[in-house]
Amino acid sequence: MINVATKNRIKDKLFEYWGVISTLIGVVLLVVFMTDIFMEGISRIDATFFTNSPSGLKPETSGIFPALLGTLWILILTASISIPLGVGAGIYLEEYSKKNWVSSLLEINISNLAGVPSIIYGLLGLEVFVRIMGLGKSVVAGALTLSLLVLPIVIVATREAIKSVPNSIKQAAYGLGATKWQTIWTQVLPSSIGGILTGVILALSRAIGETAPLIVVGAAAYIYDAPDGLLSEYTVIPMQIYTWMPDAREAMKVNAAAGIIVLLMITLVMNGFAVYLRNRWQKKVKW
Amino acid sequence: MKITKKLASIVFAGFLLSSCGGGNAKLDAQEDGTQPADSAKELTGKIRIDGSSTVFPISGGIAELFRGEEPKVKVIVNKSGSGSGFKMFSSREIEVSDASRPIKAKEVKKCKEAGVEYLQLEVAYDGLAVLVNKENTWADSLSSADLKKLWEPAAEGVVKTWADIREGWPTEEIALFGPGTASGTFDYFTEAIVGESGAIRSDYSPSEDDDVLVQGIAGDENAIGFFGLAYYEANKDKLKLVAVNGVKPNMETVKTGTYAPLSRPLFIYVSKQSTVKPEVASFVRFYLKNAGGVAKTVGYVPLPASDYEESLKKFEDFTTSK
């Protein structure tokens, strides 16, 4: 007979193994995927891959220059649109808005928006930014569309970060005669900035991997030049990969894999930066 | 190896074309066989192209070559499909529309309503060849129905031997070869034969590399497969070409459309409103002069050189007429 203690110990072990296996599956799949991509694409990565434009006639000389610059444009524009709006909305909802049915309705909607498929944002962007506002298939129309896509994430991250600031700090500030604005600016934001930035960076690294909404709002399949202004046509790395993929020629497959490596590197650096910021601010903030 | 062959073919096609046209050609542009653009002064501006993803490789290739001629003209090519291309064309969002089918009545009406006067220009042919092993003595001709019976998803596990297609043919197991699902050739074949894009039996040997398909079919007496007609031309001696619905594909039958349903013309559409701009007009001329070479490089059947000449004339008439 197995007694209860042994039974529980077995259960405990099984639970542990289940956790280990779950973790491993994710890691193993990632490693397999990465090795595959690296073996295929690493040979194409050299200086010319970053400085050349794509070529359908000479695939081996293809590069991602316009796509890389396009991604940077999109990244900077999306950040400068979504951060002020998202953080502003987050502060308002957390600090100013009264808790009534309107604010709960807003809250539910924002959380729901975070789960809307990205292509829907593309369709919205096509109608509103490309057609009605007449921005055309421009880099700014793409950035506005992606800003909408990441806004809910930025808002939620901001609110969570602000929530973690202890009430006692705020009360102390008020007690010393600070206004609401002074309290937010000198106490709340500095201590929650780490959390806000982490959320923002994660949201942005999602944005630069997006293809679907940008296809809809008109990122180009073939373009030779990098964007030279807000209204310039553009393409981005995921779009370039998407264009190379269906090409049956071997050299194009290699290009696509090399493009994936570059995109992975960019997201890795961004996510690494997010982790760094979080750690730095966690150490700095002492309550 | 493959690449040098392809490059050689552009140079060759360019040579052919240059022998009958372009007296005022810029000499320095001839090195790679590219036909020069025709303007003396440097052009600027933007040319937006959208439409069929089948035509995309040709338009993209032309855009690339044009850049060498007119570096200040920005050519942007997209591939959202023939239908979507015509929509943007009629609403003047783009200058050139790529299409793998002629414009539909509904789309013509839209162009009329918007006052868009257009010209249709053939730029190449998309053709598929059905091939068997050289030792195959029975399959000379297959009908569309035969091909459907063999390739449709329902054939999987049912149509296994040649005798299953037609009685009296060998009871040997058929080995099937074809391009992978990612290629336009695959989409086209399934659409034209099975009737639904992407629908195919799953027990065939797919490869994106045409060489693998050639070797596969050449190495098995009971093999059958399909790929781009242009690629067959390069491997004529290794495989046996099958007539489809009694017609063998060649320049003539593809051009006249009698080799059906496995060949189709590819078009670009240009509008009067956009060809008023010198950079667009120059681009279209450049397109027609170089389409043959680029079409070959990216795996399509070029038109006879005289057809491009004729299209050029048609285009000049179109731009000068009121």
Short mmCIF file of N, CA and C in Angstrom, two decimals, chain B residues 116-237:
data_model
loop_
_atom_site.label_atom_id
_atom_site.label_comp_id
_atom_site.label_asym_id
_atom_site.label_seq_id
_atom_site.Cartn_x
_atom_site.Cartn_y
_atom_site.Cartn_z
N VAL B 116 -11.08 57.28 -66.82
CA VAL B 116 -9.74 56.72 -67.02
C VAL B 116 -9.70 56.01 -68.38
N GLU B 117 -8.94 56.58 -69.31
CA GLU B 117 -8.79 55.96 -70.62
C GLU B 117 -7.58 55.06 -70.56
N TYR B 118 -7.75 53.79 -70.90
CA TYR B 118 -6.63 52.87 -70.70
C TYR B 118 -6.20 52.17 -71.98
N LEU B 119 -5.01 51.59 -71.90
CA LEU B 119 -4.50 50.76 -72.99
C LEU B 119 -3.99 49.46 -72.39
N GLN B 120 -4.39 48.35 -73.03
CA GLN B 120 -3.94 47.04 -72.56
C GLN B 120 -2.72 46.63 -73.37
N LEU B 121 -1.66 46.21 -72.69
CA LEU B 121 -0.45 45.77 -73.38
C LEU B 121 -0.03 44.39 -72.88
N GLU B 122 0.16 43.46 -73.83
CA GLU B 122 0.64 42.14 -73.44
C GLU B 122 2.13 42.23 -73.18
N VAL B 123 2.59 41.61 -72.10
CA VAL B 123 4.02 41.69 -71.82
C VAL B 123 4.73 40.33 -71.85
N ALA B 124 3.98 39.24 -71.65
CA ALA B 124 4.59 37.91 -71.68
C ALA B 124 3.48 36.87 -71.61
N TYR B 125 3.87 35.61 -71.69
CA TYR B 125 2.92 34.52 -71.48
C TYR B 125 3.33 33.71 -70.28
N ASP B 126 2.30 33.25 -69.58
CA ASP B 126 2.52 32.32 -68.49
C ASP B 126 2.05 30.99 -69.04
N GLY B 127 2.93 30.04 -69.18
CA GLY B 127 2.54 28.76 -69.74
C GLY B 127 3.02 27.61 -68.87
N LEU B 128 2.21 26.53 -68.82
CA LEU B 128 2.63 25.35 -68.06
C LEU B 128 2.81 24.19 -69.02
N ALA B 129 3.81 23.36 -68.75
CA ALA B 129 4.04 22.18 -69.57
C ALA B 129 3.76 20.95 -68.73
N VAL B 130 3.08 19.95 -69.33
CA VAL B 130 2.90 18.66 -68.66
C VAL B 130 3.89 17.70 -69.29
N LEU B 131 4.66 17.01 -68.45
CA LEU B 131 5.77 16.22 -68.97
C LEU B 131 5.76 14.80 -68.44
N VAL B 132 6.23 13.89 -69.29
CA VAL B 132 6.41 12.50 -68.85
C VAL B 132 7.83 12.05 -69.23
N ASN B 133 8.15 10.83 -68.82
CA ASN B 133 9.46 10.26 -69.12
C ASN B 133 9.60 9.99 -70.61
N LYS B 134 10.84 10.01 -71.07
CA LYS B 134 11.12 9.78 -72.50
C LYS B 134 10.66 8.39 -72.95
N GLU B 135 10.69 7.42 -72.00
CA GLU B 135 10.34 6.03 -72.34
C GLU B 135 8.83 5.81 -72.38
N ASN B 136 8.09 6.81 -71.97
CA ASN B 136 6.63 6.69 -71.93
C ASN B 136 6.09 6.72 -73.36
N THR B 137 5.50 5.57 -73.79
CA THR B 137 5.05 5.48 -75.19
C THR B 137 3.55 5.71 -75.32
N TRP B 138 2.85 5.66 -74.17
CA TRP B 138 1.38 5.70 -74.26
C TRP B 138 0.78 7.11 -74.11
N ALA B 139 1.32 7.88 -73.18
CA ALA B 139 0.68 9.18 -72.91
C ALA B 139 1.19 10.26 -73.85
N ASP B 140 0.51 10.43 -74.99
CA ASP B 140 0.90 11.49 -75.92
C ASP B 140 0.05 12.72 -75.68
N SER B 141 -1.20 12.45 -75.32
CA SER B 141 -2.11 13.56 -75.12
C SER B 141 -3.03 13.27 -73.94
N LEU B 142 -3.27 14.27 -73.14
CA LEU B 142 -4.18 14.14 -72.00
C LEU B 142 -5.19 15.28 -72.09
N SER B 143 -6.41 14.97 -71.68
CA SER B 143 -7.41 16.03 -71.68
C SER B 143 -7.40 16.72 -70.32
N SER B 144 -8.04 17.87 -70.25
CA SER B 144 -8.18 18.56 -68.97
C SER B 144 -8.83 17.65 -67.94
N ALA B 145 -9.81 16.86 -68.41
CA ALA B 145 -10.53 15.96 -67.52
C ALA B 145 -9.60 14.87 -66.97
N ASP B 146 -8.73 14.34 -67.86
CA ASP B 146 -7.75 13.34 -67.41
C ASP B 146 -6.86 13.93 -66.31
N LEU B 147 -6.39 15.14 -66.58
CA LEU B 147 -5.47 15.79 -65.63
C LEU B 147 -6.17 16.06 -64.31
N LYS B 148 -7.43 16.45 -64.41
CA LYS B 148 -8.18 16.73 -63.18
C LYS B 148 -8.33 15.44 -62.38
N LYS B 149 -8.69 14.36 -63.11
CA LYS B 149 -8.89 13.07 -62.47
C LYS B 149 -7.62 12.64 -61.73
N LEU B 150 -6.48 12.95 -62.32
CA LEU B 150 -5.20 12.54 -61.74
C LEU B 150 -4.76 13.42 -60.58
N TRP B 151 -5.01 14.72 -60.67
CA TRP B 151 -4.42 15.65 -59.70
C TRP B 151 -5.34 16.12 -58.60
N GLU B 152 -6.67 15.94 -58.78
CA GLU B 152 -7.57 16.52 -57.78
C GLU B 152 -7.41 15.80 -56.43
N PRO B 153 -7.76 16.49 -55.35
CA PRO B 153 -7.58 15.92 -54.01
C PRO B 153 -8.25 14.55 -53.86
N ALA B 154 -9.39 14.34 -54.54
CA ALA B 154 -10.12 13.08 -54.41
C ALA B 154 -9.37 11.92 -55.05
N ALA B 155 -8.36 12.21 -55.88
CA ALA B 155 -7.62 11.15 -56.57
C ALA B 155 -6.66 10.44 -55.63
N GLU B 156 -6.38 11.07 -54.51
CA GLU B 156 -5.41 10.51 -53.58
C GLU B 156 -5.83 9.13 -53.11
N GLY B 157 -4.98 8.15 -53.36
CA GLY B 157 -5.28 6.78 -52.96
C GLY B 157 -6.23 6.06 -53.89
N VAL B 158 -6.78 6.76 -54.90
CA VAL B 158 -7.73 6.14 -55.83
C VAL B 158 -7.09 5.96 -57.20
N VAL B 159 -6.60 7.05 -57.74
CA VAL B 159 -5.93 6.98 -59.04
C VAL B 159 -4.45 6.74 -58.77
N LYS B 160 -4.07 5.44 -58.93
CA LYS B 160 -2.69 5.11 -58.55
C LYS B 160 -1.86 4.71 -59.76
N THR B 161 -2.49 4.08 -60.73
CA THR B 161 -1.72 3.60 -61.88
C THR B 161 -2.21 4.29 -63.15
N TRP B 162 -1.42 4.11 -64.20
CA TRP B 162 -1.79 4.73 -65.48
C TRP B 162 -3.14 4.19 -65.94
N ALA B 163 -3.41 2.89 -65.64
CA ALA B 163 -4.66 2.28 -66.07
C ALA B 163 -5.86 2.94 -65.41
N ASP B 164 -5.62 3.57 -64.25
CA ASP B 164 -6.73 4.25 -63.58
C ASP B 164 -7.16 5.51 -64.34
N ILE B 165 -6.27 6.05 -65.15
CA ILE B 165 -6.65 7.23 -65.94
C ILE B 165 -7.39 6.78 -67.20
N ARG B 166 -6.77 5.85 -67.91
CA ARG B 166 -7.41 5.35 -69.12
C ARG B 166 -7.18 3.86 -69.21
N GLU B 167 -8.20 3.12 -69.56
CA GLU B 167 -8.08 1.67 -69.67
C GLU B 167 -7.11 1.32 -70.79
N GLY B 168 -6.34 0.26 -70.58
CA GLY B 168 -5.40 -0.16 -71.60
C GLY B 168 -4.01 0.38 -71.37
N TRP B 169 -3.92 1.44 -70.53
CA TRP B 169 -2.60 1.95 -70.19
C TRP B 169 -1.99 1.06 -69.11
N PRO B 170 -0.66 1.07 -68.95
CA PRO B 170 0.01 0.15 -68.03
C PRO B 170 -0.55 0.22 -66.60
N THR B 171 -0.53 -0.92 -65.93
CA THR B 171 -0.97 -0.94 -64.54
C THR B 171 0.21 -0.64 -63.61
N GLU B 172 1.07 0.25 -64.07
CA GLU B 172 2.23 0.65 -63.27
C GLU B 172 1.86 1.87 -62.43
N GLU B 173 2.46 1.93 -61.24
CA GLU B 173 2.16 3.04 -60.35
C GLU B 173 2.74 4.35 -60.89
N ILE B 174 1.92 5.39 -60.87
CA ILE B 174 2.38 6.70 -61.37
C ILE B 174 3.17 7.41 -60.29
N ALA B 175 4.29 8.03 -60.71
CA ALA B 175 5.03 8.90 -59.78
C ALA B 175 4.74 10.34 -60.19
N LEU B 176 4.24 11.13 -59.22
CA LEU B 176 3.81 12.49 -59.54
C LEU B 176 4.81 13.53 -59.06
N PHE B 177 5.12 14.48 -59.95
CA PHE B 177 6.05 15.57 -59.58
C PHE B 177 5.42 16.92 -59.91
N GLY B 178 5.66 17.88 -59.05
CA GLY B 178 5.14 19.22 -59.32
C GLY B 178 5.77 20.24 -58.41
N PRO B 179 5.55 21.51 -58.72
CA PRO B 179 6.12 22.56 -57.87
C PRO B 179 5.45 22.58 -56.50
N GLY B 180 6.13 23.13 -55.51
CA GLY B 180 5.58 23.23 -54.16
C GLY B 180 4.48 24.28 -54.09
N THR B 181 3.75 24.24 -53.00
CA THR B 181 2.57 25.09 -52.87
C THR B 181 2.87 26.58 -52.88
N ALA B 182 4.14 26.95 -52.70
CA ALA B 182 4.45 28.38 -52.61
C ALA B 182 4.53 29.05 -53.96
N SER B 183 4.58 28.27 -55.04
CA SER B 183 4.84 28.91 -56.33
C SER B 183 3.57 29.32 -57.06
N GLY B 184 3.70 30.32 -57.89
CA GLY B 184 2.58 30.80 -58.70
C GLY B 184 2.16 29.75 -59.71
N THR B 185 3.14 28.95 -60.18
CA THR B 185 2.86 27.87 -61.12
C THR B 185 1.87 26.89 -60.53
N PHE B 186 2.06 26.60 -59.25
CA PHE B 186 1.18 25.68 -58.54
C PHE B 186 -0.24 26.25 -58.47
N ASP B 187 -0.34 27.52 -58.10
CA ASP B 187 -1.65 28.17 -58.01
C ASP B 187 -2.38 28.11 -59.35
N TYR B 188 -1.62 28.41 -60.39
CA TYR B 188 -2.20 28.47 -61.72
C TYR B 188 -2.69 27.10 -62.18
N PHE B 189 -1.86 26.08 -61.98
CA PHE B 189 -2.22 24.73 -62.41
C PHE B 189 -3.47 24.25 -61.68
N THR B 190 -3.49 24.42 -60.37
CA THR B 190 -4.65 23.93 -59.61
C THR B 190 -5.91 24.69 -60.01
N GLU B 191 -5.76 25.97 -60.29
CA GLU B 191 -6.91 26.78 -60.70
C GLU B 191 -7.43 26.32 -62.06
N ALA B 192 -6.51 26.13 -63.01
CA ALA B 192 -6.90 25.82 -64.38
C ALA B 192 -7.37 24.37 -64.53
N ILE B 193 -6.77 23.46 -63.77
CA ILE B 193 -7.09 22.04 -63.95
C ILE B 193 -8.11 21.55 -62.93
N VAL B 194 -7.80 21.73 -61.64
CA VAL B 194 -8.70 21.21 -60.62
C VAL B 194 -9.91 22.13 -60.44
N GLY B 195 -9.71 23.40 -60.74
CA GLY B 195 -10.83 24.33 -60.66
C GLY B 195 -10.85 25.14 -59.38
N GLU B 196 -9.89 24.85 -58.51
CA GLU B 196 -9.85 25.60 -57.27
C GLU B 196 -8.39 25.83 -56.91
N SER B 197 -8.03 27.09 -56.72
CA SER B 197 -6.63 27.41 -56.45
C SER B 197 -6.16 26.73 -55.18
N GLY B 198 -5.08 25.96 -55.29
CA GLY B 198 -4.50 25.33 -54.10
C GLY B 198 -4.98 23.91 -53.84
N ALA B 199 -6.03 23.46 -54.55
CA ALA B 199 -6.56 22.12 -54.31
C ALA B 199 -5.76 21.10 -55.12
N ILE B 200 -5.13 20.15 -54.43
CA ILE B 200 -4.33 19.15 -55.12
C ILE B 200 -4.19 17.93 -54.21
N ARG B 201 -3.95 16.75 -54.82
CA ARG B 201 -3.69 15.58 -53.98
C ARG B 201 -2.36 15.79 -53.27
N SER B 202 -2.23 15.21 -52.09
CA SER B 202 -1.05 15.54 -51.31
C SER B 202 0.08 14.54 -51.49
N ASP B 203 -0.19 13.42 -52.21
CA ASP B 203 0.87 12.40 -52.33
C ASP B 203 1.70 12.54 -53.60
N TYR B 204 2.06 13.76 -53.93
CA TYR B 204 2.99 13.95 -55.05
C TYR B 204 4.29 14.50 -54.49
N SER B 205 5.37 14.37 -55.29
CA SER B 205 6.66 14.87 -54.79
C SER B 205 6.82 16.32 -55.20
N PRO B 206 6.73 17.24 -54.24
CA PRO B 206 6.86 18.65 -54.59
C PRO B 206 8.30 19.11 -54.48
N SER B 207 8.68 20.01 -55.37
CA SER B 207 9.97 20.67 -55.21
C SER B 207 9.89 22.06 -55.81
N GLU B 208 10.50 23.02 -55.12
CA GLU B 208 10.53 24.38 -55.65
C GLU B 208 11.64 24.50 -56.68
N ASP B 209 12.53 23.49 -56.69
CA ASP B 209 13.64 23.53 -57.62
C ASP B 209 13.28 22.76 -58.89
N ASP B 210 13.16 23.48 -60.00
CA ASP B 210 12.76 22.85 -61.25
C ASP B 210 13.71 21.73 -61.68
N ASP B 211 14.99 21.88 -61.33
CA ASP B 211 15.96 20.84 -61.69
C ASP B 211 15.61 19.50 -61.06
N VAL B 212 15.14 19.57 -59.82
CA VAL B 212 14.76 18.35 -59.11
C VAL B 212 13.58 17.68 -59.82
N LEU B 213 12.64 18.50 -60.31
CA LEU B 213 11.48 17.96 -61.02
C LEU B 213 11.92 17.29 -62.32
N VAL B 214 12.82 17.94 -63.04
CA VAL B 214 13.31 17.37 -64.30
C VAL B 214 13.98 16.03 -64.03
N GLN B 215 14.85 16.00 -63.03
CA GLN B 215 15.55 14.74 -62.71
C GLN B 215 14.57 13.66 -62.26
N GLY B 216 13.59 14.07 -61.48
CA GLY B 216 12.60 13.12 -60.98
C GLY B 216 11.84 12.47 -62.12
N ILE B 217 11.38 13.28 -63.07
CA ILE B 217 10.60 12.76 -64.18
C ILE B 217 11.49 11.97 -65.14
N ALA B 218 12.73 12.45 -65.33
CA ALA B 218 13.65 11.76 -66.24
C ALA B 218 14.11 10.43 -65.67
N GLY B 219 14.01 10.27 -64.36
CA GLY B 219 14.54 9.06 -63.74
C GLY B 219 13.51 7.98 -63.48
N ASP B 220 12.26 8.20 -63.80
CA ASP B 220 11.22 7.21 -63.52
C ASP B 220 10.31 7.08 -64.74
N GLU B 221 10.26 5.87 -65.29
CA GLU B 221 9.50 5.63 -66.50
C GLU B 221 8.02 5.97 -66.35
N ASN B 222 7.51 5.85 -65.13
CA ASN B 222 6.08 6.08 -64.92
C ASN B 222 5.77 7.43 -64.30
N ALA B 223 6.69 8.35 -64.47
CA ALA B 223 6.51 9.66 -63.85
C ALA B 223 5.70 10.60 -64.73
N ILE B 224 5.04 11.54 -64.07
CA ILE B 224 4.40 12.65 -64.77
C ILE B 224 4.56 13.88 -63.88
N GLY B 225 4.66 15.03 -64.51
CA GLY B 225 4.81 16.24 -63.70
C GLY B 225 4.50 17.47 -64.53
N PHE B 226 4.51 18.63 -63.86
CA PHE B 226 4.28 19.88 -64.59
C PHE B 226 5.16 20.98 -64.03
N PHE B 227 5.55 21.89 -64.88
CA PHE B 227 6.22 23.13 -64.44
C PHE B 227 6.17 24.17 -65.54
N GLY B 228 6.80 25.29 -65.31
CA GLY B 228 6.74 26.41 -66.25
C GLY B 228 7.26 26.02 -67.62
N LEU B 229 6.55 26.45 -68.65
CA LEU B 229 6.90 26.12 -70.02
C LEU B 229 8.31 26.58 -70.37
N ALA B 230 8.67 27.77 -69.87
CA ALA B 230 10.00 28.31 -70.17
C ALA B 230 11.08 27.35 -69.71
N TYR B 231 10.81 26.67 -68.61
CA TYR B 231 11.84 25.78 -68.10
C TYR B 231 11.95 24.51 -68.93
N TYR B 232 10.83 24.09 -69.51
CA TYR B 232 10.89 22.92 -70.39
C TYR B 232 11.80 23.20 -71.58
N GLU B 233 11.69 24.42 -72.11
CA GLU B 233 12.50 24.79 -73.27
C GLU B 233 13.98 24.49 -73.02
N ALA B 234 14.41 24.67 -71.78
CA ALA B 234 15.82 24.46 -71.46
C ALA B 234 16.15 22.98 -71.25
N ASN B 235 15.11 22.14 -71.18
CA ASN B 235 15.34 20.71 -70.91
C ASN B 235 14.65 19.80 -71.92
N LYS B 236 14.50 20.33 -73.11
CA LYS B 236 13.77 19.65 -74.18
C LYS B 236 14.19 18.20 -74.41
N ASP B 237 15.51 17.96 -74.40
CA ASP B 237 16.02 16.65 -74.77
C ASP B 237 15.84 15.60 -73.68
#
